[in-house]
Amino acid sequence: MSGVEHFTTIALISIIAFVSPIIAEKIKIPAVVLEIILGMVFGVSFLNVIYPSEWFSFLSLFGLIFLMFLAGLEIDAEKVLKSGHLKKVVAFFVLSLSLSVSFTTLAGLSLFYAIILTNVAVGVVVSVLREIGIEKEEFGQLNIITALVSDFSTMFLLSIYFLTGYLQIAFAFAIILVFLVAYRFGKLVIWHFPGFISKWFSDEPSEIGVRGSLAIMILFVGLSSFLGVETILGAFLAGVLLSITFRGGKKLYDKLYGMGFGFFIPIFFIKTGSELNIAHAGIGLGLILLLLAITFVVKIISSMIFVPNFGLRKAMSMGLLQSTNLSLTIASVAIGVTSGVISQIEATALVSFAIISCLLFPTLFRLLYPR
Amino acid sequence: MTYILVSTGDKAARIASKLPNCIIIDRNPDSAKRLAEMGFEVLNVDASNLEVLAKFDRESKMILADEDEFNLKVARVAKMLGFDVFVIAEDEEKCRLYENERISKICGSVEALLSAIFEKSRYFEIKVGEEMDGKTLKEYDAGEDCMVISVFRNGKVLQPFPELELKAGDTLALVCGEHVRLTKNPFDSILFIKSDEIGEKEIREAEMVAKRFGANLIVLEKVGDVYACVLEGQSDSVDLEEAVRMLKRSDEFDLIATTLKEKNEDVLKLLVSNFPTLLLSGKKDYSKILVLVNNSNPDTIINIAKAFSRFFGKVKVLFLDEEQIKHFSKFTETDLEVEVSRGNPMVDAVKEFKSGYDLVIFSLTNDAGNIDRDILWKIILDRETSVLVVE
């Protein structure tokens, strides 16, 4: 790649990352969707001016790791456990997964699809609920908790899915064991060295909290890599570890979100978009429609569990909102292509499905939700 | 309703001006004359004389606001005749003597007396005199039943806070009543649950707390596996759950004092859901008190923090959630150091606790600040610190 091509790629990525949230806010779509679409426009589908390179791939991979890390950090275990509807939320997930497995098997698709279709885009769910001002109400909270449980579980199932052979399964459990030990150790550190840990959450110029958090993330990713387990599991567990050990600390989390969503994660989405060939979407149109239909049916049926609590209309609207897919699907596509589980055509279809789902289902939810 | 006020001088005028149908009995001829000139109905006689008091309607309320020695003499006669007697004690040490005369309505200030008479919240305004000029609001003793809610100065309303410097001519707006008394001293009767595990030091600590709050200390003793019930003269032995329920029904107690040697969620939940529970560690005094505001509805914990600050001195209050800042205005004349966690609430709470406190107060609800349950139990079971747990 020449110097001009390097500069073009850097400049384009910077500009897309900068303008996407501004435009997305105006046209009321998630910024991630616009980053992928603009990546497509400037990538192989149309203009082909984003060129692949080692540094681009590295930053994109780091973006994916950061995305999974922050997904773990968002898990509020306390909120989930204290929820009065926890049993029903778990039932919703189990039913969704069972139906997904059944429908995808009937359609001749692999288990990979079943897991993806069970996932819910937590970020989109929260922003839609916030938009109509019901995120703090019982119905809003239930939607958020359901999305959190689905997101956590599918993330975990995907990590297991990519394991091959008994040795890798044993290694995955080894990572979980390390996670549990680290959790106990973390509590001991808080109890015995609270002065040191409080520096993590202060405004010290050395940013010791950010350094410590990144060190934990990289250590878990490194351990996953060393044991041959998918790195996203390590990143995700590192995020969950910080979340459940420290149980809060807005300042530090804001800095980490700033680093992730302000730099690394947009690069991952732009790169994903730039590598998708829109021509493949036409070929995979049938698959896109099938995935949309399956996720719709699966989530609507599962949401009937909540009819006794909220009535038919609200329960159905919940089903629509829970049909939204985004970040994890995109992340899974990246891993799926690398590991050879899906083809490029399937990858394009899956990304297109995720984009359409997070534009279509929130709109239908807004129409159906009784106000 | 007629009020018979046994008092003298300015104090008599101040009280009589607040009461309808008030007859002042002033033993000092000069003072009686001045009061009469001010328009009050005054008798210059000796109120300790049985014949004098016998002339009044027994339905009248008798208010004794003279010197304690004289009040006591009049109180004996008034009780003998069957009057309803209220006393403003000049010296707190004399309260026991009044109690011996079976006078339960003993008040520390004019405002407290008036709220006790009217048995509901009353609003008063008091001018700040030269003697309080330059002093801070926390130095102003509004009495057990009253609190300052506003300070008026030169046409402006000032929000009261402990360090507010008063000026002669300021007007203090006070609210007096039973609910204010409850916030200032919420503990009238303390139930001490005694078991074999409790040592001499813990017993002394319970006695110290009761003495500070002027509360009765009643003992519920564990004999073997059961508790001897102290209520309604019942002699049957009951288990802890039944005993606590019976005590709750009796509505007599405000606080439980006991020890907990090992983690037992069920027992703690049972106790705390019925009464604030003080877990003793054998402290001689509470010179350093920490309040962790770890619940979203912190009124109870704030009231308890204020009460402890009133009876034990400096109390540090650590809000664990920035949302709780709105409760700042509830701290007025009490001596509290208030801080908000700006970093990680749980880490800040542990760090503060580790800096060494005699007493830590927090809520078992624990729905703000996200403190890990295991960490809370580490604090509860720490042998160096006593812990007061509220619901």
Short mmCIF file of N, CA, C and O in Angstrom, two decimals, chain B residues 83-156:
data_model
loop_
_atom_site.label_atom_id
_atom_site.label_comp_id
_atom_site.label_asym_id
_atom_site.label_seq_id
_atom_site.Cartn_x
_atom_site.Cartn_y
_atom_site.Cartn_z
N PHE B 83 -54.06 18.11 89.30
CA PHE B 83 -53.85 18.92 88.10
C PHE B 83 -52.96 18.17 87.09
O PHE B 83 -52.13 17.35 87.47
N ASP B 84 -53.18 18.54 85.82
CA ASP B 84 -52.28 18.06 84.75
C ASP B 84 -51.08 19.03 84.74
O ASP B 84 -51.25 20.22 84.48
N VAL B 85 -49.88 18.50 85.07
CA VAL B 85 -48.74 19.39 85.32
C VAL B 85 -47.67 19.29 84.21
O VAL B 85 -47.27 18.20 83.82
N PHE B 86 -47.25 20.46 83.75
CA PHE B 86 -46.12 20.56 82.81
C PHE B 86 -45.01 21.34 83.49
O PHE B 86 -45.29 22.30 84.20
N VAL B 87 -43.76 20.92 83.26
CA VAL B 87 -42.65 21.61 83.92
C VAL B 87 -41.57 21.96 82.90
O VAL B 87 -41.25 21.15 82.02
N ILE B 88 -41.02 23.17 83.04
CA ILE B 88 -39.79 23.48 82.29
C ILE B 88 -38.65 23.36 83.29
O ILE B 88 -38.51 24.18 84.20
N ALA B 89 -37.84 22.30 83.10
CA ALA B 89 -36.74 22.09 84.05
C ALA B 89 -35.59 23.03 83.72
O ALA B 89 -35.19 23.13 82.55
N GLU B 90 -35.09 23.73 84.72
CA GLU B 90 -33.95 24.63 84.49
C GLU B 90 -32.67 23.82 84.38
O GLU B 90 -31.80 24.10 83.58
N ASP B 91 -32.60 22.80 85.25
CA ASP B 91 -31.39 21.98 85.32
C ASP B 91 -31.76 20.54 84.97
O ASP B 91 -32.65 19.96 85.59
N GLU B 92 -31.08 19.99 83.93
CA GLU B 92 -31.42 18.62 83.49
C GLU B 92 -31.22 17.59 84.60
O GLU B 92 -31.89 16.56 84.64
N GLU B 93 -30.29 17.90 85.50
CA GLU B 93 -30.01 16.97 86.61
C GLU B 93 -31.25 16.79 87.51
O GLU B 93 -31.38 15.79 88.20
N LYS B 94 -32.13 17.80 87.45
CA LYS B 94 -33.31 17.76 88.34
C LYS B 94 -34.45 16.92 87.74
O LYS B 94 -35.46 16.71 88.40
N CYS B 95 -34.29 16.50 86.50
CA CYS B 95 -35.38 15.78 85.82
C CYS B 95 -35.82 14.55 86.62
O CYS B 95 -37.00 14.22 86.69
N ARG B 96 -34.82 13.87 87.21
CA ARG B 96 -35.14 12.65 87.96
C ARG B 96 -36.04 12.97 89.17
O ARG B 96 -36.95 12.22 89.49
N LEU B 97 -35.78 14.14 89.76
CA LEU B 97 -36.61 14.53 90.92
C LEU B 97 -38.05 14.77 90.47
O LEU B 97 -39.00 14.40 91.16
N TYR B 98 -38.19 15.36 89.28
CA TYR B 98 -39.56 15.56 88.77
C TYR B 98 -40.22 14.22 88.48
O TYR B 98 -41.40 14.01 88.74
N GLU B 99 -39.40 13.32 87.89
CA GLU B 99 -39.94 11.97 87.60
C GLU B 99 -40.40 11.29 88.87
O GLU B 99 -41.42 10.59 88.88
N ASN B 100 -39.65 11.51 89.97
CA ASN B 100 -40.06 10.92 91.25
C ASN B 100 -41.41 11.43 91.71
O ASN B 100 -42.14 10.75 92.43
N GLU B 101 -41.74 12.65 91.26
CA GLU B 101 -43.06 13.23 91.61
C GLU B 101 -44.13 12.80 90.60
O GLU B 101 -45.23 13.33 90.59
N ARG B 102 -43.74 11.87 89.73
CA ARG B 102 -44.63 11.31 88.70
C ARG B 102 -45.10 12.38 87.69
O ARG B 102 -46.23 12.38 87.24
N ILE B 103 -44.21 13.31 87.40
CA ILE B 103 -44.52 14.30 86.36
C ILE B 103 -43.79 13.87 85.09
O ILE B 103 -42.56 13.84 85.04
N SER B 104 -44.54 13.50 84.10
CA SER B 104 -43.90 12.99 82.89
C SER B 104 -43.73 14.07 81.84
O SER B 104 -42.94 13.94 80.92
N LYS B 105 -44.49 15.16 81.96
CA LYS B 105 -44.39 16.20 80.93
C LYS B 105 -43.32 17.21 81.32
O LYS B 105 -43.62 18.27 81.85
N ILE B 106 -42.06 16.84 81.14
CA ILE B 106 -40.95 17.70 81.50
C ILE B 106 -40.32 18.21 80.21
O ILE B 106 -40.00 17.42 79.32
N CYS B 107 -40.20 19.52 80.10
CA CYS B 107 -39.72 20.08 78.84
C CYS B 107 -38.45 20.89 79.06
O CYS B 107 -38.26 21.46 80.12
N GLY B 108 -37.61 20.93 78.04
CA GLY B 108 -36.33 21.62 78.19
C GLY B 108 -36.38 23.07 77.79
O GLY B 108 -35.49 23.84 78.11
N SER B 109 -37.39 23.48 77.06
CA SER B 109 -37.45 24.87 76.60
C SER B 109 -38.91 25.31 76.51
O SER B 109 -39.82 24.48 76.56
N VAL B 110 -39.09 26.61 76.33
CA VAL B 110 -40.46 27.14 76.20
C VAL B 110 -41.13 26.53 74.98
O VAL B 110 -42.30 26.12 75.01
N GLU B 111 -40.35 26.42 73.88
CA GLU B 111 -40.91 25.89 72.63
C GLU B 111 -41.35 24.44 72.81
O GLU B 111 -42.43 24.03 72.35
N ALA B 112 -40.51 23.68 73.50
CA ALA B 112 -40.84 22.27 73.73
C ALA B 112 -42.08 22.16 74.61
O ALA B 112 -42.95 21.31 74.38
N LEU B 113 -42.16 23.04 75.57
CA LEU B 113 -43.33 23.03 76.46
C LEU B 113 -44.60 23.28 75.66
O LEU B 113 -45.60 22.56 75.79
N LEU B 114 -44.54 24.30 74.78
CA LEU B 114 -45.73 24.65 74.01
C LEU B 114 -46.14 23.52 73.08
O LEU B 114 -47.33 23.22 72.94
N SER B 115 -45.14 22.88 72.47
CA SER B 115 -45.50 21.77 71.57
C SER B 115 -46.06 20.60 72.37
O SER B 115 -46.95 19.89 71.90
N ALA B 116 -45.56 20.40 73.60
CA ALA B 116 -46.09 19.32 74.44
C ALA B 116 -47.54 19.62 74.85
O ALA B 116 -48.39 18.74 74.88
N ILE B 117 -47.80 20.89 75.14
CA ILE B 117 -49.15 21.29 75.54
C ILE B 117 -50.13 21.09 74.38
O ILE B 117 -51.20 20.52 74.52
N PHE B 118 -49.72 21.56 73.22
CA PHE B 118 -50.65 21.50 72.09
C PHE B 118 -50.64 20.14 71.39
O PHE B 118 -51.48 19.88 70.55
N GLU B 119 -49.69 19.30 71.73
CA GLU B 119 -49.59 17.92 71.25
C GLU B 119 -49.63 17.80 69.73
O GLU B 119 -50.17 16.88 69.17
N LYS B 120 -49.14 18.81 69.04
CA LYS B 120 -49.01 18.72 67.59
C LYS B 120 -47.94 19.71 67.16
O LYS B 120 -47.47 20.51 67.97
N SER B 121 -47.58 19.70 65.89
CA SER B 121 -46.53 20.58 65.43
C SER B 121 -46.98 22.03 65.51
O SER B 121 -48.12 22.35 65.17
N ARG B 122 -46.09 22.89 65.98
CA ARG B 122 -46.41 24.31 66.08
C ARG B 122 -45.26 25.09 65.45
O ARG B 122 -44.10 24.69 65.50
N TYR B 123 -45.62 26.21 64.87
CA TYR B 123 -44.62 27.09 64.25
C TYR B 123 -44.39 28.28 65.18
O TYR B 123 -45.35 28.88 65.67
N PHE B 124 -43.14 28.60 65.45
CA PHE B 124 -42.82 29.75 66.29
C PHE B 124 -41.75 30.61 65.63
O PHE B 124 -40.97 30.11 64.84
N GLU B 125 -41.76 31.87 66.01
CA GLU B 125 -40.67 32.75 65.58
C GLU B 125 -40.03 33.35 66.82
O GLU B 125 -40.73 33.79 67.74
N ILE B 126 -38.71 33.34 66.84
CA ILE B 126 -37.98 33.85 68.01
C ILE B 126 -36.90 34.83 67.54
O ILE B 126 -36.18 34.55 66.56
N LYS B 127 -36.83 35.97 68.19
CA LYS B 127 -35.81 36.97 67.85
C LYS B 127 -34.47 36.57 68.46
O LYS B 127 -34.41 36.10 69.61
N VAL B 128 -33.41 36.74 67.71
CA VAL B 128 -32.07 36.46 68.24
C VAL B 128 -31.61 37.69 69.06
O VAL B 128 -31.60 38.81 68.55
N GLY B 129 -31.28 37.42 70.30
CA GLY B 129 -30.87 38.52 71.19
C GLY B 129 -29.37 38.77 71.11
O GLY B 129 -28.64 38.07 70.39
N GLU B 130 -28.92 39.79 71.84
CA GLU B 130 -27.50 40.16 71.84
C GLU B 130 -26.61 38.99 72.30
O GLU B 130 -25.49 38.84 71.83
N GLU B 131 -27.16 38.17 73.23
CA GLU B 131 -26.34 37.10 73.81
C GLU B 131 -25.98 36.03 72.77
O GLU B 131 -25.00 35.30 72.93
N MET B 132 -26.75 35.93 71.69
CA MET B 132 -26.44 34.93 70.64
C MET B 132 -25.73 35.56 69.44
O MET B 132 -25.37 34.85 68.50
N ASP B 133 -25.53 36.86 69.46
CA ASP B 133 -24.92 37.55 68.32
C ASP B 133 -23.51 36.99 68.06
O ASP B 133 -22.69 36.90 68.98
N GLY B 134 -23.24 36.60 66.84
CA GLY B 134 -21.92 36.09 66.47
C GLY B 134 -21.75 34.59 66.69
O GLY B 134 -20.77 34.01 66.25
N LYS B 135 -22.73 33.98 67.33
CA LYS B 135 -22.63 32.52 67.54
C LYS B 135 -23.23 31.78 66.33
O LYS B 135 -24.02 32.35 65.58
N THR B 136 -22.81 30.53 66.16
CA THR B 136 -23.32 29.78 65.02
C THR B 136 -24.64 29.09 65.38
O THR B 136 -24.96 28.92 66.56
N LEU B 137 -25.34 28.69 64.33
CA LEU B 137 -26.66 28.08 64.55
C LEU B 137 -26.56 26.79 65.35
O LEU B 137 -27.46 26.46 66.13
N LYS B 138 -25.44 26.07 65.17
CA LYS B 138 -25.33 24.80 65.91
C LYS B 138 -25.17 25.04 67.42
O LYS B 138 -25.40 24.13 68.23
N GLU B 139 -24.78 26.26 67.79
CA GLU B 139 -24.66 26.58 69.21
C GLU B 139 -26.01 26.96 69.82
O GLU B 139 -26.13 27.07 71.03
N TYR B 140 -27.00 27.17 68.97
CA TYR B 140 -28.32 27.53 69.47
C TYR B 140 -29.07 26.26 69.85
O TYR B 140 -29.23 25.35 69.03
N ASP B 141 -29.50 26.17 71.09
CA ASP B 141 -30.21 24.99 71.54
C ASP B 141 -31.71 25.21 71.41
O ASP B 141 -32.32 25.93 72.19
N ALA B 142 -32.27 24.60 70.38
CA ALA B 142 -33.72 24.76 70.17
C ALA B 142 -34.52 23.82 71.05
O ALA B 142 -35.76 23.86 71.06
N GLY B 143 -33.85 22.96 71.78
CA GLY B 143 -34.55 22.01 72.65
C GLY B 143 -34.82 20.71 71.93
O GLY B 143 -34.62 20.58 70.72
N GLU B 144 -35.29 19.74 72.72
CA GLU B 144 -35.52 18.38 72.20
C GLU B 144 -36.59 18.32 71.12
O GLU B 144 -36.52 17.48 70.24
N ASP B 145 -37.59 19.21 71.23
CA ASP B 145 -38.77 19.06 70.38
C ASP B 145 -38.82 20.04 69.22
O ASP B 145 -39.78 20.04 68.47
N CYS B 146 -37.83 20.91 69.12
CA CYS B 146 -37.91 21.97 68.11
C CYS B 146 -36.71 21.97 67.18
O CYS B 146 -35.62 21.55 67.57
N MET B 147 -36.94 22.47 65.97
CA MET B 147 -35.83 22.65 65.06
C MET B 147 -36.02 23.93 64.26
O MET B 147 -37.15 24.34 63.98
N VAL B 148 -34.88 24.54 63.92
CA VAL B 148 -34.93 25.77 63.13
C VAL B 148 -35.15 25.40 61.68
O VAL B 148 -34.42 24.57 61.13
N ILE B 149 -36.17 26.01 61.06
CA ILE B 149 -36.42 25.68 59.64
C ILE B 149 -36.04 26.83 58.71
O ILE B 149 -35.81 26.61 57.53
N SER B 150 -35.99 28.05 59.25
CA SER B 150 -35.57 29.21 58.44
C SER B 150 -34.98 30.28 59.34
O SER B 150 -35.28 30.32 60.53
N VAL B 151 -34.17 31.12 58.74
CA VAL B 151 -33.65 32.27 59.47
C VAL B 151 -33.97 33.51 58.63
O VAL B 151 -33.63 33.56 57.45
N PHE B 152 -34.69 34.47 59.23
CA PHE B 152 -35.04 35.70 58.51
C PHE B 152 -34.06 36.80 58.91
O PHE B 152 -33.82 37.03 60.10
N ARG B 153 -33.49 37.46 57.90
CA ARG B 153 -32.54 38.55 58.18
C ARG B 153 -32.71 39.65 57.14
O ARG B 153 -32.55 39.41 55.95
N ASN B 154 -33.01 40.83 57.59
CA ASN B 154 -33.16 42.01 56.72
C ASN B 154 -34.01 41.72 55.48
O ASN B 154 -33.62 42.02 54.35
N GLY B 155 -35.14 41.10 55.71
CA GLY B 155 -36.06 40.85 54.59
C GLY B 155 -35.66 39.69 53.70
O GLY B 155 -36.28 39.44 52.67
N LYS B 156 -34.62 38.94 54.11
CA LYS B 156 -34.21 37.77 53.32
C LYS B 156 -34.43 36.50 54.12
O LYS B 156 -34.35 36.52 55.36
#
